Amino acid sequence: GAGVSQSPRYKVAKRGQDVALRCDPISGHVSLFWYQQALGQGPEFLTYFQNEAQLDKSGLPSDRFFAERPEGSVSTLKIQRTQQEDSAVYLCASSLAVENIQYFGAGTRLSVL
Amino acid sequence: QKEVEQNSGPLSVPEGAIASLNCTYSDRGSQSFFWYRQYSGKSPELIMSIYSNGDKEDGRFTAQLNKASQYVSLLIRDSQPSDSATYLCAVTKPNFGNEKLTFGTGTRLTIIP
């Protein structure tokens, strides 16, 4: 596709439910990033993939958060046993490795009730 | 001290005037600098990137970088109502190809017709 695609756009979960958020990066983009954006804040880094390798997961807030990119294209961010503090917009970005310009998807707004 | 600091605003500027947005960063190793525009409920959109000291102009936008003062700014000339948005400053540090973005909290800009 022309841009980074994320789905679903909105997700409402009951506390304790597991959720899975999908990111389809721009074709050919090697690098893929996940960010979390709380209301009124800038995005905060969660994790980074280069192709299928997860090279940095230092931003994941707890072991309930898990991300994968098994074939080096589509990525899934999974949150287990969701908590209210997980409510945020989850943004995915991709870039060509050498260009270093990140292009963002529209995000998934997660609300945990 | 936050790694990237911005005045959260709101900043109100009359239509046609120059809007000046400022950002400071704490890590002298920061290498690349970006300004993203984010409309309410939308994803960040890259406006400008700058990598070396001095000015970089693109249409009505000028980015200015001063690494000695650890300061980067964005000037918007001939401000239009469509420029009303939150402007996010972001920096990266060289980290073995992981060019994760560190964002400020954003400055909310309102252009008054």
Tab-separated table of C-alpha atoms in Angstrom:
chain	number	residue	atom	x	y	z
A	1	GLY	CA	0.000	0.000	0.000
A	2	ALA	CA	0.945	3.648	-0.186
A	3	GLY	CA	1.318	4.194	3.534
A	4	VAL	CA	1.568	2.460	6.896
A	5	SER	CA	-1.683	0.679	7.664
A	6	GLN	CA	-2.864	-0.125	11.181
A	7	SER	CA	-5.857	-2.076	12.362
A	8	PRO	CA	-8.158	-1.878	14.112
A	9	ARG	CA	-8.468	1.894	14.310
A	10	TYR	CA	-10.326	1.649	17.596
A	11	LYS	CA	-10.391	-1.103	20.177
A	12	VAL	CA	-12.370	-1.244	23.378
A	13	ALA	CA	-11.314	-3.956	25.806
A	14	LYS	CA	-12.487	-4.991	29.215
A	15	ARG	CA	-9.798	-5.024	31.863
A	16	GLY	CA	-8.044	-8.362	31.781
A	17	GLN	CA	-8.690	-9.076	28.097
A	18	ASP	CA	-5.898	-9.737	25.621
A	19	VAL	CA	-5.651	-7.530	22.525
A	20	ALA	CA	-3.682	-7.716	19.276
A	21	LEU	CA	-2.853	-4.673	17.182
A	22	ARG	CA	-1.668	-5.021	13.612
A	23	CYS	CA	0.743	-2.910	11.560
A	24	ASP	CA	1.374	-3.267	7.830
A	25	PRO	CA	4.414	-1.110	6.960
A	26	ILE	CA	5.268	0.568	3.682
A	27	SER	CA	6.449	-2.056	1.210
A	28	GLY	CA	10.209	-2.481	1.292
A	29	HIS	CA	10.709	-0.687	4.587
A	30	VAL	CA	13.207	-2.600	6.677
A	31	SER	CA	12.719	-0.824	10.000
A	32	LEU	CA	9.503	-0.908	12.003
A	33	PHE	CA	8.800	0.913	15.244
A	34	TRP	CA	5.965	0.844	17.772
A	35	TYR	CA	5.184	3.895	19.898
A	36	GLN	CA	2.617	4.565	22.614
A	37	GLN	CA	1.005	7.981	22.835
A	38	ALA	CA	-0.937	8.952	25.938
A	39	LEU	CA	-3.395	11.821	25.771
A	40	GLY	CA	-1.625	15.172	25.608
A	41	GLN	CA	1.823	13.605	25.374
A	42	GLY	CA	4.316	12.906	22.635
A	43	PRO	CA	4.734	9.356	21.367
A	44	GLU	CA	7.014	7.139	23.448
A	45	PHE	CA	9.138	4.369	21.975
A	46	LEU	CA	8.120	0.787	22.682
A	47	THR	CA	10.079	-1.510	20.394
A	48	TYR	CA	12.028	-1.724	17.123
A	49	PHE	CA	12.415	-4.358	14.409
A	50	GLN	CA	14.918	-4.597	11.621
A	51	ASN	CA	13.354	-7.064	9.218
A	52	GLU	CA	12.163	-9.923	11.454
A	53	ALA	CA	14.663	-9.272	14.233
A	54	GLN	CA	13.477	-7.428	17.307
A	55	LEU	CA	16.584	-5.406	18.111
A	56	ASP	CA	15.266	-3.215	20.892
A	57	LYS	CA	12.353	-3.819	23.237
A	58	SER	CA	13.545	-1.542	26.001
A	59	GLY	CA	10.429	0.628	25.853
A	60	LEU	CA	7.896	-2.128	26.489
A	61	PRO	CA	6.348	-1.159	29.835
A	62	SER	CA	5.838	-4.672	31.195
A	63	ASP	CA	6.037	-8.332	30.280
A	64	ARG	CA	2.374	-8.132	29.329
A	65	PHE	CA	3.488	-6.424	26.128
A	66	PHE	CA	4.811	-8.549	23.300
A	67	ALA	CA	5.586	-7.728	19.664
A	68	GLU	CA	6.514	-9.845	16.685
A	69	ARG	CA	7.299	-9.486	12.991
A	70	PRO	CA	7.815	-13.085	11.890
A	71	GLU	CA	8.299	-12.552	8.153
A	72	GLY	CA	9.858	-9.132	8.278
A	73	SER	CA	6.752	-7.336	7.047
A	74	VAL	CA	3.512	-7.213	9.065
A	75	SER	CA	3.947	-6.729	12.798
A	76	THR	CA	1.620	-7.452	15.695
A	77	LEU	CA	1.710	-5.830	19.115
A	78	LYS	CA	-0.005	-7.963	21.713
A	79	ILE	CA	-1.050	-6.820	25.149
A	80	GLN	CA	-2.067	-9.483	27.622
A	81	ARG	CA	-4.371	-8.930	30.590
A	82	THR	CA	-4.999	-5.305	29.661
A	83	GLN	CA	-5.086	-2.674	32.403
A	84	GLN	CA	-6.644	0.787	32.405
A	85	GLU	CA	-3.217	2.390	32.201
A	86	ASP	CA	-2.734	0.687	28.827
A	87	SER	CA	-5.343	3.030	27.338
A	88	ALA	CA	-3.524	5.077	24.699
A	89	VAL	CA	-2.981	5.419	20.987
A	90	TYR	CA	-0.528	2.856	19.638
A	91	LEU	CA	1.390	4.135	16.633
A	92	CYS	CA	3.404	2.117	14.174
A	93	ALA	CA	6.090	3.692	11.982
A	94	SER	CA	8.335	2.312	9.268
A	95	SER	CA	11.428	3.552	7.508
A	96	LEU	CA	14.058	2.599	4.970
A	97	ALA	CA	17.102	1.730	7.031
A	98	VAL	CA	19.383	4.326	5.512
A	99	GLU	CA	16.843	7.105	5.011
A	100	ASN	CA	16.002	7.453	8.690
A	101	ILE	CA	12.670	9.132	8.017
A	102	GLN	CA	9.853	7.427	9.866
A	103	TYR	CA	6.370	7.371	8.401
A	104	PHE	CA	3.530	6.828	10.814
A	105	GLY	CA	0.302	4.922	10.518
A	106	ALA	CA	-3.021	6.335	11.688
A	107	GLY	CA	-2.719	4.482	14.994
A	108	THR	CA	-4.958	2.254	17.064
A	109	ARG	CA	-6.813	3.940	19.893
A	110	LEU	CA	-7.120	1.433	22.729
A	111	SER	CA	-9.587	2.055	25.525
A	112	VAL	CA	-9.544	-0.339	28.487
A	113	LEU	CA	-12.660	-0.216	30.617
B	1	GLN	CA	15.114	16.714	33.035
B	2	LYS	CA	13.234	15.458	30.008
B	3	GLU	CA	15.339	14.477	27.020
B	4	VAL	CA	13.356	16.735	24.698
B	5	GLU	CA	11.541	19.790	26.015
B	6	GLN	CA	8.963	21.953	24.330
B	7	ASN	CA	6.678	24.681	25.557
B	8	SER	CA	3.287	22.959	25.581
B	9	GLY	CA	1.466	26.173	24.699
B	10	PRO	CA	-1.125	26.839	23.542
B	11	LEU	CA	0.549	29.293	21.213
B	12	SER	CA	-1.828	31.649	19.420
B	13	VAL	CA	-0.668	33.499	16.316
B	14	PRO	CA	-2.682	35.775	13.983
B	15	GLU	CA	-3.177	34.571	10.428
B	16	GLY	CA	-0.365	35.782	8.185
B	17	ALA	CA	2.122	36.220	11.035
B	18	ILE	CA	5.220	34.134	11.803
B	19	ALA	CA	4.826	31.270	14.269
B	20	SER	CA	7.979	30.335	16.175
B	21	LEU	CA	8.233	26.948	17.885
B	22	ASN	CA	11.151	26.001	20.091
B	23	CYS	CA	12.688	22.788	21.346
B	24	THR	CA	15.692	21.933	23.508
B	25	TYR	CA	17.321	18.551	23.965
B	26	SER	CA	19.584	17.222	26.681
B	27	ASP	CA	21.783	14.625	24.946
B	28	ARG	CA	24.715	16.172	23.074
B	29	GLY	CA	25.019	12.928	21.120
B	30	SER	CA	21.699	13.588	19.374
B	31	GLN	CA	22.270	13.457	15.662
B	32	SER	CA	19.053	13.948	13.712
B	33	PHE	CA	16.205	16.341	14.399
B	34	PHE	CA	12.645	16.328	13.176
B	35	TRP	CA	9.492	18.355	13.360
B	36	TYR	CA	6.216	16.487	13.047
B	37	ARG	CA	2.764	18.033	12.778
B	38	GLN	CA	-0.144	16.220	14.407
B	39	TYR	CA	-3.748	17.198	13.888
B	40	SER	CA	-6.154	16.222	16.648
B	41	GLY	CA	-6.921	12.511	16.423
B	42	LYS	CA	-4.472	11.966	13.557
B	43	SER	CA	-1.002	10.490	13.262
B	44	PRO	CA	2.226	12.536	13.233
B	45	GLU	CA	3.226	13.839	9.809
B	46	LEU	CA	6.814	14.822	9.037
B	47	ILE	CA	7.246	18.538	8.304
B	48	MET	CA	11.002	19.037	8.431
B	49	SER	CA	14.197	17.159	9.112
B	50	ILE	CA	17.539	18.791	9.888
B	51	TYR	CA	20.903	17.219	10.526
B	52	SER	CA	23.509	20.016	10.585
B	53	ASN	CA	23.824	23.428	12.198
B	54	GLY	CA	22.115	26.312	10.483
B	55	ASP	CA	18.843	26.877	8.685
B	56	LYS	CA	16.877	24.659	6.348
B	57	GLU	CA	13.988	26.100	4.402
B	58	ASP	CA	11.094	24.309	2.731
B	59	GLY	CA	8.299	26.524	1.487
B	60	ARG	CA	6.805	28.421	4.419
B	61	PHE	CA	8.744	26.342	6.936
B	62	THR	CA	12.266	26.956	8.228
B	63	ALA	CA	14.036	24.687	10.702
B	64	GLN	CA	16.988	26.033	12.655
B	65	LEU	CA	19.523	23.898	14.512
B	66	ASN	CA	22.156	25.034	17.003
B	67	LYS	CA	23.978	22.017	18.407
B	68	ALA	CA	26.175	24.093	20.719
B	69	SER	CA	23.057	25.418	22.455
B	70	GLN	CA	21.194	22.103	22.003
B	71	TYR	CA	18.336	23.987	20.455
B	72	VAL	CA	16.151	23.426	17.426
B	73	SER	CA	13.327	25.628	16.224
B	74	LEU	CA	10.645	25.748	13.557
B	75	LEU	CA	9.429	28.948	11.955
B	76	ILE	CA	6.182	29.023	10.001
B	77	ARG	CA	5.810	32.078	7.782
B	78	ASP	CA	2.486	33.447	6.552
B	79	SER	CA	0.608	31.277	9.057
B	80	GLN	CA	-2.639	29.777	7.828
B	81	PRO	CA	-5.591	28.409	9.834
B	82	SER	CA	-4.690	24.981	8.438
B	83	ASP	CA	-1.403	25.210	10.369
B	84	SER	CA	-3.362	24.890	13.626
B	85	ALA	CA	-2.112	21.622	15.105
B	86	THR	CA	0.274	20.194	17.679
B	87	TYR	CA	3.915	20.336	16.601
B	88	LEU	CA	6.171	17.600	17.918
B	89	CYS	CA	9.938	17.935	18.105
B	90	ALA	CA	11.841	14.643	17.892
B	91	VAL	CA	15.506	13.646	18.005
B	92	THR	CA	17.503	10.489	17.376
B	93	LYS	CA	20.855	9.276	18.592
B	94	PRO	CA	23.116	6.900	16.679
B	95	ASN	CA	22.479	3.456	18.122
B	96	PHE	CA	23.635	0.703	15.769
B	97	GLY	CA	20.897	1.467	13.286
B	98	ASN	CA	18.098	1.811	15.815
B	99	GLU	CA	16.991	5.311	15.021
B	100	LYS	CA	14.209	5.461	17.559
B	101	LEU	CA	12.625	8.853	17.927
B	102	THR	CA	12.509	10.630	21.269
B	103	PHE	CA	9.679	13.145	21.247
B	104	GLY	CA	8.839	16.223	23.227
B	105	THR	CA	5.331	16.650	24.557
B	106	GLY	CA	4.406	18.919	21.658
B	107	THR	CA	3.361	22.555	21.290
B	108	ARG	CA	-0.249	23.258	20.445
B	109	LEU	CA	-0.455	26.034	17.833
B	110	THR	CA	-3.628	27.940	17.027
B	111	ILE	CA	-3.765	30.332	14.072
B	112	ILE	CA	-6.371	33.012	14.622
B	113	PRO	CA	-8.193	34.115	11.433
